[in-house]
Coordinates of C-alpha atoms in Angstrom, one line a residue:
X1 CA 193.8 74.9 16.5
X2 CA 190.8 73.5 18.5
X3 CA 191.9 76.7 21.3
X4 CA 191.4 79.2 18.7
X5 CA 188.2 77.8 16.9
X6 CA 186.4 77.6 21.0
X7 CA 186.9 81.1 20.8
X8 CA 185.4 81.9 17.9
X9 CA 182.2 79.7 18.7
X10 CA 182.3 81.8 22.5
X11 CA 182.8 85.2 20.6
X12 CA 179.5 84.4 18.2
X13 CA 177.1 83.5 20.8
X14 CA 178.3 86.5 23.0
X15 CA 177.0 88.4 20.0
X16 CA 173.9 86.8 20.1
X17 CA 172.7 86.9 23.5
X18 CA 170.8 90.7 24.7
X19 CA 171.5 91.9 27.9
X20 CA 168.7 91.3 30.2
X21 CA 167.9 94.1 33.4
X22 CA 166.6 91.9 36.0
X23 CA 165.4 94.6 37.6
X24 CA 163.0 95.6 34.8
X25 CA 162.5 91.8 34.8
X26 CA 160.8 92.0 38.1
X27 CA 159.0 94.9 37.6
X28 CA 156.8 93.9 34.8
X29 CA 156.5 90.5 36.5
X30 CA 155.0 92.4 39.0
X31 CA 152.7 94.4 36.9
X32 CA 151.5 90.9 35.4
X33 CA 150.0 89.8 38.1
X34 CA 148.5 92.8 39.7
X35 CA 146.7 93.0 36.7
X36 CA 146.0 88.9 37.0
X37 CA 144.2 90.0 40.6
X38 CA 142.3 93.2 39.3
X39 CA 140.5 90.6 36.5
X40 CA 140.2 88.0 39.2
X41 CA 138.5 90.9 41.8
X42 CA 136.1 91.9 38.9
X43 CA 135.1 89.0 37.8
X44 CA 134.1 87.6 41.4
X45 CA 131.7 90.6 41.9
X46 CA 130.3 90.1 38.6
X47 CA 129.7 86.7 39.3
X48 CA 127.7 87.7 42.7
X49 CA 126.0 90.5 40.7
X50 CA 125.0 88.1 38.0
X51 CA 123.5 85.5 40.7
X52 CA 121.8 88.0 42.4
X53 CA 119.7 89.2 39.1
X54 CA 119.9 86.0 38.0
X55 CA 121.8 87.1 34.4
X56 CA 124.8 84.8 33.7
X57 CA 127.9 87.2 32.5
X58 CA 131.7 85.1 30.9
X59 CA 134.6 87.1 32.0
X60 CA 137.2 87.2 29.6
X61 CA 140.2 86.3 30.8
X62 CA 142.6 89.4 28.8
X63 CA 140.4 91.6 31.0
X64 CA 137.8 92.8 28.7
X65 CA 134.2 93.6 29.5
X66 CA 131.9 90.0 30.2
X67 CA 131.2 88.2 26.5
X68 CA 127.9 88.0 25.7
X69 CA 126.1 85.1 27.5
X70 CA 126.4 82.0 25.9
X71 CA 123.2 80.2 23.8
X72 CA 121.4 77.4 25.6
X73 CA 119.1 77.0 28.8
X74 CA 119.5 79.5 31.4
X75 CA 120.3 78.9 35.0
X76 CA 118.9 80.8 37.5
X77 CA 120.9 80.9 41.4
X78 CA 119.5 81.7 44.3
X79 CA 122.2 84.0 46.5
X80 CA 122.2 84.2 49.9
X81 CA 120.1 87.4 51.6
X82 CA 121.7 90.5 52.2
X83 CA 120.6 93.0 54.5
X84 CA 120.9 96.6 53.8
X85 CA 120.9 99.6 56.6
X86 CA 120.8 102.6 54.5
X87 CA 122.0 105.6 55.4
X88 CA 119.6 108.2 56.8
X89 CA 119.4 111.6 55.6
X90 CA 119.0 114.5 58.3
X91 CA 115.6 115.3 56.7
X92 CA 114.9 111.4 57.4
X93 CA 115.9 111.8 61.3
X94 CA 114.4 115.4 61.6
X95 CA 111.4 113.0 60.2
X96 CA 109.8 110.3 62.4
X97 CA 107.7 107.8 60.2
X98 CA 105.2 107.3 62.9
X99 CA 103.9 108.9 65.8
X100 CA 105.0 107.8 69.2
X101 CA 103.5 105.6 71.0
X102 CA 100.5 106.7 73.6
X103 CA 101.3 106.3 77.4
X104 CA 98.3 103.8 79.1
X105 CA 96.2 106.1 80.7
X106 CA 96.1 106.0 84.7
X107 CA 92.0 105.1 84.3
X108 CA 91.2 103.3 81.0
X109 CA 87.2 102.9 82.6
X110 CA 84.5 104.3 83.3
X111 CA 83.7 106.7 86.4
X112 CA 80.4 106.8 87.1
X113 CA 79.4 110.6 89.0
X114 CA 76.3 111.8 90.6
X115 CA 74.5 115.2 89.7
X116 CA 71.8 116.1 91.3
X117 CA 69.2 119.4 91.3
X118 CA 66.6 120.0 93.3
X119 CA 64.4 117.8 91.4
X120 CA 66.3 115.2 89.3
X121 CA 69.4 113.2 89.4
X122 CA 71.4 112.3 86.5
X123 CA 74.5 110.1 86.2
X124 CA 77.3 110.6 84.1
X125 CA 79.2 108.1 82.8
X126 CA 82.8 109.7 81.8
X127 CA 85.4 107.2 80.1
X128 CA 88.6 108.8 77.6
X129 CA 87.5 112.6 77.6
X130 CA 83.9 111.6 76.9
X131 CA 80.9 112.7 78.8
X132 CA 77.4 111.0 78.7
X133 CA 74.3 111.2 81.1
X134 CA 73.2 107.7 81.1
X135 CA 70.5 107.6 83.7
X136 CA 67.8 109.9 85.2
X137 CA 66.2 109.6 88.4
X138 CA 63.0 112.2 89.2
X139 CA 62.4 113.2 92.5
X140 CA 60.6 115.6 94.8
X141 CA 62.1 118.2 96.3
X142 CA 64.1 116.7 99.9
X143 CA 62.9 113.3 99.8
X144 CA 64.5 110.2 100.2
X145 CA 66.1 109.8 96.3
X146 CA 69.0 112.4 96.8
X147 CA 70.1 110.6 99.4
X148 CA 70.2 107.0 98.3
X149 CA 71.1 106.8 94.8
X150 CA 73.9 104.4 94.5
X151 CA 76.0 102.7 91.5
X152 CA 76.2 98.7 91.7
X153 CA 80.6 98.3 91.1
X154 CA 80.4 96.5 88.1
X155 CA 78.1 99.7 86.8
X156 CA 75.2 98.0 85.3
X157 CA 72.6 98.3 87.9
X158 CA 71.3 101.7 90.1
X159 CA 69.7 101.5 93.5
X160 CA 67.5 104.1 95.5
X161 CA 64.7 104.3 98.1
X162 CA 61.5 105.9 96.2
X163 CA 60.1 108.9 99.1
X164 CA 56.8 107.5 100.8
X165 CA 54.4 109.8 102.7
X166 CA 56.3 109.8 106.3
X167 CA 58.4 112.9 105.9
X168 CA 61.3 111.6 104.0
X169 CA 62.2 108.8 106.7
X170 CA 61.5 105.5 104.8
X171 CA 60.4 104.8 100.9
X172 CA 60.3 102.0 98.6
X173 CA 63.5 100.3 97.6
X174 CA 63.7 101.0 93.5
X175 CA 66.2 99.5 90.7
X176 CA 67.1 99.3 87.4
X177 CA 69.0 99.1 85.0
X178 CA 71.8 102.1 83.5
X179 CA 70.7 103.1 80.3
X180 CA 67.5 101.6 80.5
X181 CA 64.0 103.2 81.5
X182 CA 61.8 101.5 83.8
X183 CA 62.6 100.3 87.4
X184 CA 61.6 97.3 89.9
X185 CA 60.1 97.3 92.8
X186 CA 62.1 95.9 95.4
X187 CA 61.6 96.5 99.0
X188 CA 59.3 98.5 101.3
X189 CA 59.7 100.4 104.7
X190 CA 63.2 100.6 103.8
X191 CA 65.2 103.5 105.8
X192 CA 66.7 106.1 103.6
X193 CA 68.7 108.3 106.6
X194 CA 72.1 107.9 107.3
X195 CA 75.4 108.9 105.6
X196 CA 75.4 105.8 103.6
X197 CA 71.4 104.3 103.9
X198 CA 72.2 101.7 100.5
X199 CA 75.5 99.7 100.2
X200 CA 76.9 97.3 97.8
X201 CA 78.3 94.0 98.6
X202 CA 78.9 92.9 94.9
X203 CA 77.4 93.5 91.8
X204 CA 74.2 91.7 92.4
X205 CA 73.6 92.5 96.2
X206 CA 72.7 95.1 98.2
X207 CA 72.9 96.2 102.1
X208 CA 69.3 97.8 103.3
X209 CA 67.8 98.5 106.6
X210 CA 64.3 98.6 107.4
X211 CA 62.3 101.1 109.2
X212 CA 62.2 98.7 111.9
X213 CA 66.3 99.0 112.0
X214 CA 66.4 95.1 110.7
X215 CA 69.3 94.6 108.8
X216 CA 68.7 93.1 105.1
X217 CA 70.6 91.4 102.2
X218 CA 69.0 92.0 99.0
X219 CA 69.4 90.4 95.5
X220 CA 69.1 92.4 93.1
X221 CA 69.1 90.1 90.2
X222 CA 66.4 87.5 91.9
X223 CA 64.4 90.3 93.3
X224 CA 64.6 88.0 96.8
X225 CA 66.4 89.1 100.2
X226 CA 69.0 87.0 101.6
X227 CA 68.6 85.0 104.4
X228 CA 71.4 83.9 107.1
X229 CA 73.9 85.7 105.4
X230 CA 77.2 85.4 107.8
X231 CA 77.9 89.8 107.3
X232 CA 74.2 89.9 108.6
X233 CA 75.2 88.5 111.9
X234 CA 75.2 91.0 114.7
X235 CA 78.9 91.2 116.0
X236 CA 79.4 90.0 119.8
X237 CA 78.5 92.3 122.4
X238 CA 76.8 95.2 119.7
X239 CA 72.8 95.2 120.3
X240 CA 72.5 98.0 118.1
X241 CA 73.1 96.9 114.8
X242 CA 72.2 100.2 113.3
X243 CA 74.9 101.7 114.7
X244 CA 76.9 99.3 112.8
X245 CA 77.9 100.5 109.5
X246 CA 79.2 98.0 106.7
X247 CA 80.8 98.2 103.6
X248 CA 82.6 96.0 101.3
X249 CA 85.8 95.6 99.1
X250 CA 84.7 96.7 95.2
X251 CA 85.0 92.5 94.9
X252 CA 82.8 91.8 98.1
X253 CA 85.7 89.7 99.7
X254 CA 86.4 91.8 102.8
X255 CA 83.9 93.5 105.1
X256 CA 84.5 96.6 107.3
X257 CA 82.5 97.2 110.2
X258 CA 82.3 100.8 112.0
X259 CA 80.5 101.6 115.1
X260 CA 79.1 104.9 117.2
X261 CA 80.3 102.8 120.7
X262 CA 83.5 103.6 120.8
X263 CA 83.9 100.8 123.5
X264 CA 84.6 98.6 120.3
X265 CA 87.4 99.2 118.0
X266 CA 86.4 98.8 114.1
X267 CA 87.6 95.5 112.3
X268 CA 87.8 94.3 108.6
X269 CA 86.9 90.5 108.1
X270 CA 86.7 88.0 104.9
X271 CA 84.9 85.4 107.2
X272 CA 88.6 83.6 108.1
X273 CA 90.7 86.6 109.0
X274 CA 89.8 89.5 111.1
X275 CA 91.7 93.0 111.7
X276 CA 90.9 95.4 114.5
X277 CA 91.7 98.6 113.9
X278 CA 91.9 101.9 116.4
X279 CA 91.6 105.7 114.5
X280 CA 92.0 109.3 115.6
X281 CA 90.7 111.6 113.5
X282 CA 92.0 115.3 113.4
X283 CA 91.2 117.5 116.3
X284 CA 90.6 120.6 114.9
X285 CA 88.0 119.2 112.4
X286 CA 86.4 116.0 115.1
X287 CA 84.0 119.1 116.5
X288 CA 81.9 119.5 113.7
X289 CA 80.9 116.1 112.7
X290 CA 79.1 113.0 114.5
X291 CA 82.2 110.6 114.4
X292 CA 83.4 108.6 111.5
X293 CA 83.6 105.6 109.7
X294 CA 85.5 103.3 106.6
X295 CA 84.2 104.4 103.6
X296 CA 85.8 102.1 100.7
X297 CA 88.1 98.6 101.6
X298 CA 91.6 97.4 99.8
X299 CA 91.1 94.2 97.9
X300 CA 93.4 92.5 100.5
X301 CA 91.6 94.2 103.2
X302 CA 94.4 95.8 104.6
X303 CA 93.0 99.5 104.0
X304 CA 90.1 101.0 104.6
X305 CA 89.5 105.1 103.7
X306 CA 87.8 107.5 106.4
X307 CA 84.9 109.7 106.1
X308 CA 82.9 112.1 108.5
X309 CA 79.7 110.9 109.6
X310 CA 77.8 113.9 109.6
X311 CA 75.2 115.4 112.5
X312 CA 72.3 115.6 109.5
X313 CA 70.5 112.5 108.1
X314 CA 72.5 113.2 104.6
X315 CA 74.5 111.8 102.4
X316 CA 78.4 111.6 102.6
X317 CA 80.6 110.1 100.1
X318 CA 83.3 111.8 100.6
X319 CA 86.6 110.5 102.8
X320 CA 89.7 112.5 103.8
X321 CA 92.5 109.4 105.1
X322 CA 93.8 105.9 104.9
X323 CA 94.0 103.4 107.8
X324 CA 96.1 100.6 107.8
X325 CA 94.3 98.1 109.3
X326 CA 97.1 96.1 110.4
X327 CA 98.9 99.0 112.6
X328 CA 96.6 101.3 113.0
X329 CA 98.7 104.1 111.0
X330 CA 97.8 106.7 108.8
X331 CA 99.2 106.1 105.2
X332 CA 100.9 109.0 103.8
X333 CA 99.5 109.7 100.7
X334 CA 101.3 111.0 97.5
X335 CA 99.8 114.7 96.1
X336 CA 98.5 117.7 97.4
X337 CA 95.3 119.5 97.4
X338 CA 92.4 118.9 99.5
X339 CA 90.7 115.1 99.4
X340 CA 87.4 114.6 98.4
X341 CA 87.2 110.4 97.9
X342 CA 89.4 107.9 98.0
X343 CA 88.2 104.9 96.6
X344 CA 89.7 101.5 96.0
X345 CA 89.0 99.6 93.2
X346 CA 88.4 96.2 92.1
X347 CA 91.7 96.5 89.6
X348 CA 93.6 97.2 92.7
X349 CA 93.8 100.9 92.1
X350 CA 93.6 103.7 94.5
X351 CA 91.5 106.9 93.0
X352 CA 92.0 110.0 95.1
X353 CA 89.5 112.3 94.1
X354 CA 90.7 116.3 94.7
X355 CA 89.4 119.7 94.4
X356 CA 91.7 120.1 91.4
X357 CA 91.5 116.1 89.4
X358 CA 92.2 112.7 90.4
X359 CA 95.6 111.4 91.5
X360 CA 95.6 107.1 90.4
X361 CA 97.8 105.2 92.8
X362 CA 98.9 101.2 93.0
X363 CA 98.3 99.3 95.7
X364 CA 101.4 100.0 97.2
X365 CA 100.0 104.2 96.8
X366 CA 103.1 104.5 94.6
X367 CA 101.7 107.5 91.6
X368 CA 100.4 105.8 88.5
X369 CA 99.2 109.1 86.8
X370 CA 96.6 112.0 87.3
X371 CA 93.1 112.3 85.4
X372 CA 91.8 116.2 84.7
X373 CA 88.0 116.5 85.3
X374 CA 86.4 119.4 83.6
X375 CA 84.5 121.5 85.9
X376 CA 81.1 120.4 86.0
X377 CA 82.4 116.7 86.8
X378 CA 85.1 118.1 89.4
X379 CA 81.8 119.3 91.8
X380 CA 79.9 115.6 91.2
X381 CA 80.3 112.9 93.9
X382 CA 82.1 109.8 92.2
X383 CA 80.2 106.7 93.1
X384 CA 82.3 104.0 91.1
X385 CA 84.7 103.1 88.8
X386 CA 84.3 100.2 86.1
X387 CA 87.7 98.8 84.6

């Protein structure tokens, strides 16, 4: 009795109970919660998009779209910066937003060049493609102007020995300022023959000689000579001190002294250290000039630049070498063409003047760049260059 009535009670709830497929079981299990992480994923980046335009959005948790954003005081969040590198399009690449920048050029200052006619000199003043006489000078025909007019190296002042009535031998030592008219008197009986008659120690002094071959420092700026000057002493052994030709670095530290004896050998000095220094100039050119002599001194006095000393009583800027004064050598110098000046500077540059333009050099005569001259400054002598 009690057997047959447990299986009736088994036989009804067998009846009841629905088959179940656990594998469809799993599947929509699985489909449940990739749809949980979809909802989750969307409403994370509407939470970063709402705190980055500061609109608060409620993501419904069925799915839906974000509710409407609840009443009350709103709440603005602050989210952290993002940087964005967009994309460029070839017409963006093709398409530089600004032009590139401008090499420094090789000389930034201004050159100062001599032009002279038969009855006036002008100086030109050429800086960055620009062109502009600054200074005139009237003279008579041969006299002593053309062949003393001289550039202080800072280029404010100009120098020359004003002809007087003994055939172009002597003058009056003249100055002034560039740019402005007017001159002072300086100097008389001062000699105006030689390659190099006037010569610059610094910006405010000046190297004369007298008629009388004395030797004289000039200020420029106090109008007064200089007296007991230690470059004004007459090197041992030289009685002749015009055949004793000076010149200066573009600062005034270091002196170079040349000489027509060739019994002495031509030195550089800054007063503590001294360099003696031996030259041969080419043979095939020594015949038709009257020797030579430095020209323009390094900064560190270790190089001086050559010139001809001609067998007339003019003018000659020019120089054609470089010395070291240390070995004696002959520095081998970057370029071609024929040389016209070389001429160190007081920003430790080395300006090579050519037939063709300028070639700028270091200190160490490594190439810094060229400079074109156009061709009326090309055939001017260069007296000095301002940084």
């Amino acid at each position: 009795m009690n057997q047959d009535r447990l299986r009736l009670d088994l036989a009804g709830l067998a009846e009841e109970v629905t088959p179940v497929d656990l594998r469809d079981r799993a599947l929509r299990t699985s489909r449940r919660l990739g749809i949980q992480r979809a909802v989750a994923t969307s409403a994370a980046a509407l939470v970063v998009l709402a705190a980055a335009t500061g609109t608060a959005l409620a993501i419904r948790p069925n799915g839906q779209g974000p509710a409407p954003a609840p009443a009350g005081p709103s709440v603005t969040s602050t989210a952290p910066p993002v940087e964005v590198t967009p994309t460029p399009s070839p017409s963006d690449s093709a398409s530089p937003t600004g032009s590139p920048a401008r090499p420094p050029a090789a000389l930034a200052g201004t050159r100062y060049y001599l032009e002279m006619t038969d009855t006036r000199a002008q100086i030109h003043a050429v800086r960055a493609g620009s062109n502009q006489v600054v200074h005139q000078i009237s003279y008579a025909r041969y006299g002593c102007e053309p062949n003393t007019i001289t550039v202080s190296p800072d280029g404010r002042r100009v120098a020359w020995v004003q002809d007087s009535t003994d055939n172009g031998t002597s003058g009056v030592l003249l100055a002034a300022t560039i740019g402005k008219p007017g001159a002072v008197r300086l100097l008389d009986d001062v000699n105006c023959l030689g390659t190099r008659p006037l010569v610059w120690k610094n910006g405010d002094q000046l190297l004369v000689h007298k008629k009388t071959r004395e030797p004289v420092l000039f200020d420029v700026a106090a109008n007064k000579r200089i007296n007991g000057d230690p470059s004004l002493e007459r090197p041992a052994g030289r009685p002749d001190d015009m055949a004793d030709s000076r010149i200066w670095s573009a600062d005034g530290a270091w002196m170079a002294v040349s000489t027509e004896d060739k019994s002495y050998k031509p030195f550089v000095t800054d007063g503590r250290r001294t360099y003696e220094y031996a030259y041969t100039p080419p043979k095939e050119e020594a015949a038709h000039w009257g020797g030579w002599e430095a020209r323009s001194v390094s900064l560190d006095g270790r190089y001086v630049s050559v010139g001809w000393e001609g067998t007339d009583p003019s003018r000659h800027d020019d120089s054609f070498a470089v010395v070291d004064t240390t070995t004696s050598k002959v520095v081998d110098l970057p370029g071609s063409g024929d040389i016209r000046s070389i001429l160190f500077t007081v920003d430790d540059k080395v300006i090579v003047k050519r037939a063709a333009g300028i070639t700028v050099l270091d200190s160490s005569f490594k190439p810094l760049g060229t400079v074109t001259e156009s061709a009326s400054v090309r055939a001017m002598r260069l007296l000095a260059y301002v940084p």
